[in-house]
XYZ file of C-alpha atoms in Angstrom:
533
model
C 48.703 177.057 74.754
C 48.925 181.055 73.271
C 51.241 181.948 76.243
C 53.323 178.398 75.901
C 53.070 179.363 71.814
C 54.896 183.148 72.905
C 58.421 183.510 70.734
C 60.278 184.350 73.591
C 60.290 180.757 75.369
C 61.991 179.392 72.632
C 62.494 176.310 74.237
C 59.104 175.338 75.405
C 57.761 172.510 72.977
C 53.797 172.884 73.327
C 51.466 169.782 72.265
C 48.356 170.118 71.942
C 45.736 166.998 71.388
C 41.984 167.527 72.247
C 38.522 165.932 70.893
C 37.444 166.817 66.743
C 40.525 167.135 65.671
C 42.333 164.666 63.578
C 44.435 161.768 65.060
C 47.246 161.446 62.550
C 48.203 165.384 62.316
C 48.199 164.929 66.919
C 50.020 161.690 65.967
C 52.733 163.218 63.995
C 53.103 166.464 66.180
C 53.502 163.699 69.373
C 56.553 162.057 67.083
C 57.923 165.419 66.510
C 58.383 165.557 71.056
C 57.783 167.981 72.815
C 57.943 168.704 76.453
C 54.536 169.940 77.327
C 51.171 168.622 76.205
C 47.835 170.136 76.568
C 45.358 167.561 76.271
C 41.271 166.599 76.907
C 41.341 163.323 79.161
C 39.489 161.257 76.225
C 41.770 161.849 73.379
C 45.274 161.441 76.069
C 43.579 158.340 77.248
C 43.494 157.757 73.596
C 46.820 158.270 72.772
C 48.598 156.488 75.578
C 46.271 153.333 74.000
C 47.591 153.463 70.748
C 50.176 155.721 69.828
C 53.139 154.094 70.671
C 55.613 157.160 69.670
C 53.929 159.169 72.422
C 56.458 158.337 75.682
C 55.978 159.401 79.590
C 58.369 157.910 80.898
C 59.709 161.198 82.152
C 56.413 162.821 83.232
C 57.986 165.415 85.950
C 54.313 166.905 86.372
C 51.203 165.934 85.977
C 48.184 169.285 86.338
C 44.995 168.324 86.884
C 42.582 172.018 85.829
C 39.139 172.390 86.467
C 38.944 169.028 89.031
C 35.343 169.939 90.160
C 34.398 169.677 85.919
C 36.213 167.105 85.218
C 34.553 164.465 87.682
C 31.051 166.524 86.778
C 31.144 165.590 82.708
C 32.355 162.114 84.045
C 35.879 161.897 83.517
C 36.811 159.482 86.650
C 37.046 156.396 85.475
C 39.132 158.377 81.967
C 41.270 159.596 84.454
C 41.820 156.409 86.376
C 43.356 155.055 83.221
C 46.005 157.923 82.610
C 46.922 157.802 86.239
C 47.399 153.861 85.651
C 49.252 154.240 82.505
C 51.218 157.317 83.631
C 52.124 155.546 87.471
C 53.424 152.199 84.887
C 55.062 153.852 82.315
C 57.373 156.151 84.670
C 58.394 153.065 86.355
C 59.690 152.115 83.539
C 61.316 155.142 82.440
C 62.917 155.355 85.600
C 65.643 152.227 84.201
C 66.420 154.332 81.808
C 68.312 156.947 83.641
C 67.833 159.995 86.028
C 67.200 163.035 85.531
C 68.582 165.063 88.669
C 71.665 166.557 87.176
C 69.106 168.723 85.672
C 67.898 169.708 87.905
C 63.826 167.907 87.469
C 62.096 166.090 90.481
C 62.756 163.048 90.915
C 59.408 161.319 91.210
C 55.866 163.094 90.059
C 54.126 166.127 91.063
C 50.888 166.212 90.333
C 49.288 169.522 90.592
C 45.085 169.638 91.078
C 43.675 172.862 90.668
C 39.532 173.296 91.370
C 38.005 176.706 92.084
C 35.311 174.816 94.430
C 35.623 172.258 96.991
C 33.221 169.741 96.168
C 33.436 166.414 97.404
C 33.892 164.823 94.486
C 37.413 167.389 94.198
C 38.459 165.172 97.101
C 37.629 162.154 95.279
C 39.886 163.359 92.464
C 42.973 164.252 94.729
C 42.263 161.324 97.072
C 42.762 159.142 93.586
C 45.803 161.552 91.997
C 47.108 162.695 95.155
C 50.051 161.380 97.262
C 51.266 162.928 101.188
C 48.993 165.841 99.536
C 49.167 169.594 100.271
C 46.331 171.766 100.076
C 46.968 175.769 99.173
C 44.950 178.438 98.610
C 44.281 181.933 97.646
C 42.643 183.347 101.175
C 40.761 182.802 104.348
C 38.400 185.329 103.196
C 37.937 184.595 99.204
C 37.766 180.671 99.807
C 36.152 177.967 97.768
C 32.383 177.499 97.803
C 31.851 174.886 100.047
C 28.666 172.401 98.532
C 26.576 174.417 101.734
C 28.137 177.737 101.140
C 25.522 180.583 99.671
C 28.678 183.445 99.875
C 31.744 183.886 97.831
C 33.273 187.398 97.701
C 33.855 188.730 94.155
C 36.817 191.291 92.332
C 35.955 194.633 94.142
C 36.694 196.217 90.273
C 34.020 194.530 89.252
C 29.870 196.381 88.808
C 27.368 193.711 89.404
C 23.771 194.182 88.534
C 20.776 193.463 87.190
C 18.057 194.001 84.761
C 14.027 193.454 85.406
C 12.779 193.240 81.848
C 8.942 191.787 81.143
C 9.341 188.456 78.570
C 8.547 190.518 76.099
C 10.486 192.707 76.153
C 13.480 190.659 76.579
C 15.081 190.544 72.920
C 14.796 194.563 72.551
C 16.737 195.047 76.351
C 19.050 193.432 75.129
C 19.521 195.225 71.708
C 19.628 198.423 73.906
C 22.342 197.105 76.285
C 24.628 195.909 73.280
C 24.512 199.765 71.592
C 25.083 201.313 74.513
C 28.734 198.923 75.719
C 29.700 200.755 72.254
C 28.845 204.001 72.367
C 31.831 205.689 73.191
C 34.462 203.714 70.016
C 36.423 201.873 72.769
C 39.141 200.270 71.839
C 39.052 196.201 72.160
C 36.402 196.679 73.699
C 34.698 192.874 73.846
C 31.318 191.261 75.429
C 29.842 187.988 76.516
C 26.747 187.156 76.466
C 25.885 183.788 78.039
C 22.125 181.877 77.082
C 20.399 178.533 78.297
C 21.221 176.696 75.620
C 23.098 176.207 71.643
C 19.279 176.965 69.950
C 19.002 179.790 71.623
C 22.594 180.987 69.882
C 22.227 180.796 67.330
C 18.916 182.183 67.008
C 20.539 185.576 68.502
C 23.162 184.759 66.576
C 21.028 185.154 63.701
C 18.822 187.780 64.367
C 22.136 190.683 65.165
C 23.646 189.639 62.276
C 20.686 190.825 59.927
C 22.541 192.754 56.616
C 20.614 196.288 54.982
C 17.666 196.151 54.119
C 16.813 194.915 49.399
C 15.133 198.498 49.692
C 17.924 200.498 51.311
C 20.589 198.735 49.186
C 17.682 199.530 45.888
C 17.295 203.056 46.973
C 21.095 203.546 47.547
C 21.535 201.914 43.584
C 19.129 204.143 42.360
C 20.708 207.740 44.106
C 24.631 206.663 42.498
C 25.718 207.811 38.927
C 26.543 205.338 36.463
C 30.104 206.287 36.981
C 29.369 204.842 40.635
C 27.842 201.878 39.255
C 29.984 200.881 36.398
C 33.305 201.456 39.208
C 30.415 199.383 42.113
C 30.449 197.128 38.367
C 34.191 196.119 38.114
C 35.091 195.992 41.846
C 32.130 193.411 41.635
C 34.238 191.160 38.891
C 37.521 191.788 40.558
C 36.212 190.579 43.314
C 34.888 187.435 41.445
C 37.900 186.599 40.050
C 39.885 186.988 43.483
C 38.056 185.364 45.115
C 38.657 185.397 49.825
C 39.119 182.230 51.402
C 36.240 181.469 54.141
C 36.768 181.773 57.481
C 36.031 179.081 59.781
C 34.797 180.765 62.502
C 31.215 180.967 63.221
C 31.514 185.276 62.909
C 29.874 187.771 61.417
C 29.626 191.341 61.957
C 26.802 193.215 63.461
C 25.476 196.185 61.924
C 22.343 196.073 64.578
C 24.736 196.837 67.072
C 27.558 199.092 65.128
C 29.149 198.327 61.809
C 32.589 198.368 63.296
C 31.658 195.690 65.762
C 32.399 191.825 65.120
C 29.765 189.570 66.704
C 30.890 185.529 67.566
C 29.079 182.622 68.244
C 30.139 179.125 70.298
C 28.391 176.317 72.083
C 28.679 172.735 71.860
C 27.258 171.629 68.862
C 29.349 173.624 66.383
C 32.068 171.233 65.622
C 35.560 171.736 67.175
C 37.531 173.835 64.631
C 34.743 175.803 64.490
C 35.369 176.903 67.815
C 38.774 176.431 68.179
C 38.461 179.003 64.860
C 35.904 180.922 66.516
C 37.740 181.609 69.982
C 41.437 182.058 67.947
C 39.704 185.419 66.556
C 37.792 186.724 69.439
C 40.831 186.758 71.283
C 43.202 188.024 68.137
C 39.949 190.639 67.677
C 41.077 193.657 67.962
C 37.894 195.969 67.568
C 34.809 195.713 69.634
C 33.725 191.586 69.412
C 30.353 190.888 71.231
C 30.226 186.505 71.773
C 27.627 185.235 72.318
C 27.599 181.376 74.219
C 26.379 179.182 75.860
C 28.024 178.369 79.312
C 30.902 176.163 76.980
C 32.656 180.065 77.284
C 31.916 180.101 81.479
C 35.220 178.844 82.274
C 38.408 177.722 81.415
C 39.435 180.608 79.268
C 41.543 184.097 79.374
C 40.102 186.361 76.849
C 41.849 189.613 76.710
C 39.656 193.130 77.478
C 36.607 191.377 78.526
C 34.560 193.959 79.558
C 31.055 193.560 79.518
C 29.268 189.901 81.061
C 25.993 189.941 80.112
C 24.039 186.545 81.687
C 20.630 187.044 79.309
C 19.874 183.216 80.854
C 20.536 183.098 85.079
C 23.315 180.712 85.130
C 21.696 177.523 86.704
C 23.211 177.480 90.324
C 25.138 179.893 91.705
C 28.824 177.986 90.204
C 28.228 178.692 87.314
C 27.637 182.815 88.280
C 31.153 183.260 89.410
C 32.363 181.127 86.566
C 30.498 183.444 84.511
C 31.547 186.920 85.511
C 34.752 185.663 86.024
C 35.604 186.266 82.482
C 35.521 189.932 83.040
C 37.387 191.965 85.946
C 40.684 189.535 85.402
C 44.163 190.995 87.002
C 42.659 193.455 88.314
C 41.049 195.062 85.114
C 37.490 196.543 85.528
C 34.579 194.783 84.436
C 30.648 194.353 84.884
C 28.478 191.743 85.118
C 24.785 192.588 84.282
C 21.813 189.651 84.751
C 18.423 189.031 83.221
C 15.359 188.753 85.381
C 12.096 188.279 85.133
C 9.515 190.369 86.842
C 8.169 188.240 89.631
C 9.596 185.257 91.530
C 12.896 185.794 90.179
C 13.739 189.087 91.523
C 14.438 187.016 94.760
C 17.349 185.497 93.006
C 19.966 187.962 94.087
C 19.152 188.402 98.113
C 18.512 184.450 98.328
C 21.092 182.666 96.534
C 23.604 185.633 95.567
C 23.941 186.134 99.965
C 26.143 189.194 100.154
C 26.641 190.567 96.335
C 25.928 194.013 95.911
C 24.633 194.025 92.732
C 22.351 197.634 91.186
C 18.832 196.905 90.481
C 18.033 198.437 87.121
C 14.837 198.626 84.977
C 14.220 197.660 81.601
C 12.545 200.811 80.480
C 15.994 202.894 81.664
C 17.984 200.316 79.652
C 15.861 201.578 76.268
C 15.536 205.132 76.905
C 20.132 205.092 76.533
C 19.533 202.203 74.489
C 17.593 204.057 71.638
C 17.607 206.781 72.512
C 20.055 207.964 69.478
C 21.179 207.250 66.184
C 17.767 205.125 65.141
C 19.075 201.761 63.155
C 19.700 200.384 60.093
C 16.492 200.558 58.092
C 14.155 201.491 60.919
C 11.036 202.480 59.396
C 9.736 206.083 61.217
C 5.671 205.073 62.416
C 5.088 202.385 63.775
C 1.766 200.451 64.202
C -0.583 202.199 67.175
C -2.980 198.452 67.532
C 0.515 197.078 68.167
C 2.372 199.807 70.104
C -0.391 199.510 73.100
C 0.072 195.235 72.910
C 3.191 195.482 73.222
C 4.416 198.636 75.604
C 1.220 199.426 77.222
C 2.589 202.463 79.105
C 4.128 204.295 76.630
C 4.080 208.201 76.127
C 4.694 208.678 72.550
C 9.019 208.641 72.987
C 11.555 208.546 69.866
C 13.461 205.827 72.040
C 10.047 204.236 72.145
C 8.887 204.348 69.300
C 12.574 202.896 67.719
C 11.759 199.884 70.165
C 8.739 198.783 68.770
C 11.073 198.865 65.074
C 13.144 197.312 65.846
C 11.195 193.848 67.047
C 8.595 194.689 64.699
C 11.642 193.713 62.434
C 12.738 190.452 64.426
C 8.779 189.766 64.161
C 8.793 190.230 60.437
C 11.843 188.557 59.058
C 10.567 185.272 60.857
C 7.037 185.277 58.829
C 9.138 186.142 55.810
C 11.744 183.144 56.406
C 11.255 179.831 57.239
C 13.891 178.845 58.096
C 14.805 182.177 60.632
C 10.709 180.493 62.208
C 12.360 176.959 62.270
C 15.659 178.829 64.276
C 13.471 181.044 66.354
C 11.023 177.717 67.495
C 13.642 175.442 68.223
C 15.288 178.831 70.497
C 11.871 179.364 71.660
C 11.547 175.186 72.733
C 14.701 174.695 73.870
C 14.683 177.925 76.049
C 11.256 176.138 77.818
C 13.077 172.896 78.429
C 16.182 174.693 79.681
C 14.194 176.529 82.325
C 12.734 173.411 83.519
C 17.232 172.369 84.749
C 17.060 174.628 87.265
C 18.404 172.895 90.443
C 16.231 172.253 92.768
C 17.651 174.497 95.401
C 15.900 177.527 93.016
C 12.975 175.643 91.607
C 10.923 178.273 93.990
C 12.631 181.074 92.232
C 12.974 179.779 88.607
C 9.435 178.471 88.729
C 8.549 177.135 84.622
C 4.405 177.407 86.274
C 5.009 181.101 86.305
C 6.323 182.045 82.881
C 4.091 183.552 80.449
C 5.019 181.209 77.873
C 3.028 183.626 75.536
C 5.792 186.875 76.269
C 8.664 184.554 76.185
C 7.371 183.184 72.280
C 7.315 187.086 71.426
C 11.302 187.807 72.570
C 11.733 185.059 69.976
C 9.696 186.966 67.209
C 7.057 184.487 67.257
C 3.781 185.443 66.986
C 1.675 182.463 66.808
C 0.405 181.230 69.933
C 3.038 178.434 72.012
C 0.591 175.620 71.338
C 0.782 176.343 68.208
C 4.013 176.057 68.028
C 5.393 172.817 65.739
C 8.542 172.210 63.524
C 8.707 169.901 60.523
C 9.880 166.475 61.620
C 12.617 165.033 59.904
C 12.153 161.228 58.146
C 14.751 158.586 57.654
C 15.229 159.442 54.417
C 16.950 162.971 55.783
C 13.674 164.995 54.026
C 11.253 167.618 55.953
C 7.880 166.419 56.130
C 4.747 167.754 57.691
C 4.626 167.272 61.956
C 0.744 165.885 62.482
C -1.417 166.348 65.171
C -0.380 168.093 68.161
C 2.662 167.684 69.528
C 3.798 168.700 73.434
C 7.288 170.360 73.796
C 9.145 167.911 75.506
C 8.603 165.104 72.682
C 10.443 166.981 69.679
C 13.057 165.170 69.368
C 16.772 166.899 70.655
C 20.182 165.840 69.881
C 21.100 165.330 74.031
C 22.900 169.073 74.576
C 19.284 170.633 74.549
C 18.742 171.515 70.708
C 17.097 170.088 68.027
C 19.310 168.293 65.584
C 20.052 170.874 63.068
C 17.779 171.268 59.703
C 19.988 173.496 57.391
C 20.764 173.399 54.797
C 25.227 172.941 56.374
C 23.247 168.921 57.706
C 24.308 167.433 54.643
C 27.720 168.641 55.035
C 27.568 168.664 59.007
C 26.334 164.344 58.906
C 30.159 162.906 60.138
C 30.593 165.577 62.520
C 26.749 164.814 64.006
C 27.713 161.003 64.053
C 30.931 161.960 66.247
C 29.183 163.916 67.963
C 26.601 161.438 69.416
C 29.099 159.092 70.118
C 30.701 161.706 73.165
C 27.527 161.529 74.257
C 27.108 157.829 74.548
C 31.534 158.644 76.945
C 29.039 160.252 79.813
C 29.204 163.865 78.851
C 27.304 166.150 80.719
C 24.113 167.995 78.365
C 25.159 171.557 77.990
C 21.875 173.258 79.297
C 23.019 171.798 82.782
C 26.332 172.027 83.812
C 25.778 172.797 87.131
């Protein structure tokens, strides 16, 4: 849509319709007319059935993008409905006249695009194509088949993996993000993939932390009376002229870099928030970091993405391909970094990724580079020696070690101090464990949930409780929160279908209608956001 809406293409009038938007606004755009329609399957089928102003009698091109994903998400019946409607109305449109004099084809041309050639894609092709012509980019870079384990990444893409113990994962991620923006590269963007929406929410809240109250109090005490008066006047002016809040899930990231903007994106966000977030991330002029699930791994052309971090390993080889495909696009250089745990997961590059050349990196090396420079905002100068021995048993007393320990301690303090943040951390921990168990059967030996140290995993989410003691307050029918009674297993936590527990923060009342629409979409065979592989 960004390309089609360019001013130089003034003769093109694109129309965008997708689920989650207001149908009234979409119908108004349809009545104005257009020559290119971009739509999601469900909403297009809805308009074909209920919007009389949508005339598709003269449609000459039909493009089915991401064909494998369309079939995986259960849109086969919907696509069949769309194709039937187009075929029936094309016959009616042909009786109105001919467009041959405009250089348009006599009959509709259907294009099916897919990054992988699976049996489901072939089924979709048989359903939608006639006299099909198969095109592929190159024999050497042919699409991955169902039984194939080899693929070829772009030559300009540098791939690496880092082996980080579970309890050092959070500080290692912080180190990587801080290191990425040291050179202050303009327009640089980083995408970090997580396994579930709850994990995205936790890490987003962690890195968007503002300055401590103590630091603000100290600064106010040392400032002059004139400066205080000026600040008071400025605050009054700001109150008189309130800024219009952005709908995007966006914040500053002082723990990474003061000039960096932090975004989050996952399927639990309302459609208009997702759209606004992507648009602002796309146009961000300074450095930007996007925390997301696999909802952003395909179908998005985001410019200037220099680094892709897979904080949680993908669920399949195809997911890995699509994730790293967000960088090194159109001949640009790019980097991709994969997080792995010590032990079984270290065999992932050779057993699953095959001939890919991934450079091995150690957590200590990354931490030294990321925390060896200026300290984080509000970092303390001393660390409890007993906690240091538990967190990093083999320490040399270096400055970077103390900075890394203090960063993690600060996160734990925030979790203990806030019930809301504590619940976010607990939901993220439980959803992460459930998501870990959804890897494809062929990779279960590598990602063996029995080998996880749940205590260390909990620590990576800022939790000090034992895994068995991590519980969340239950929500009654009235919407109030009550304490959960009795022992409760992780599998018994009520979830909303995409692997995230129902939100318990103040925004739930405002999002009640959105959650209802979401649950309706879940009954339409939409796959879980956990495991889209």
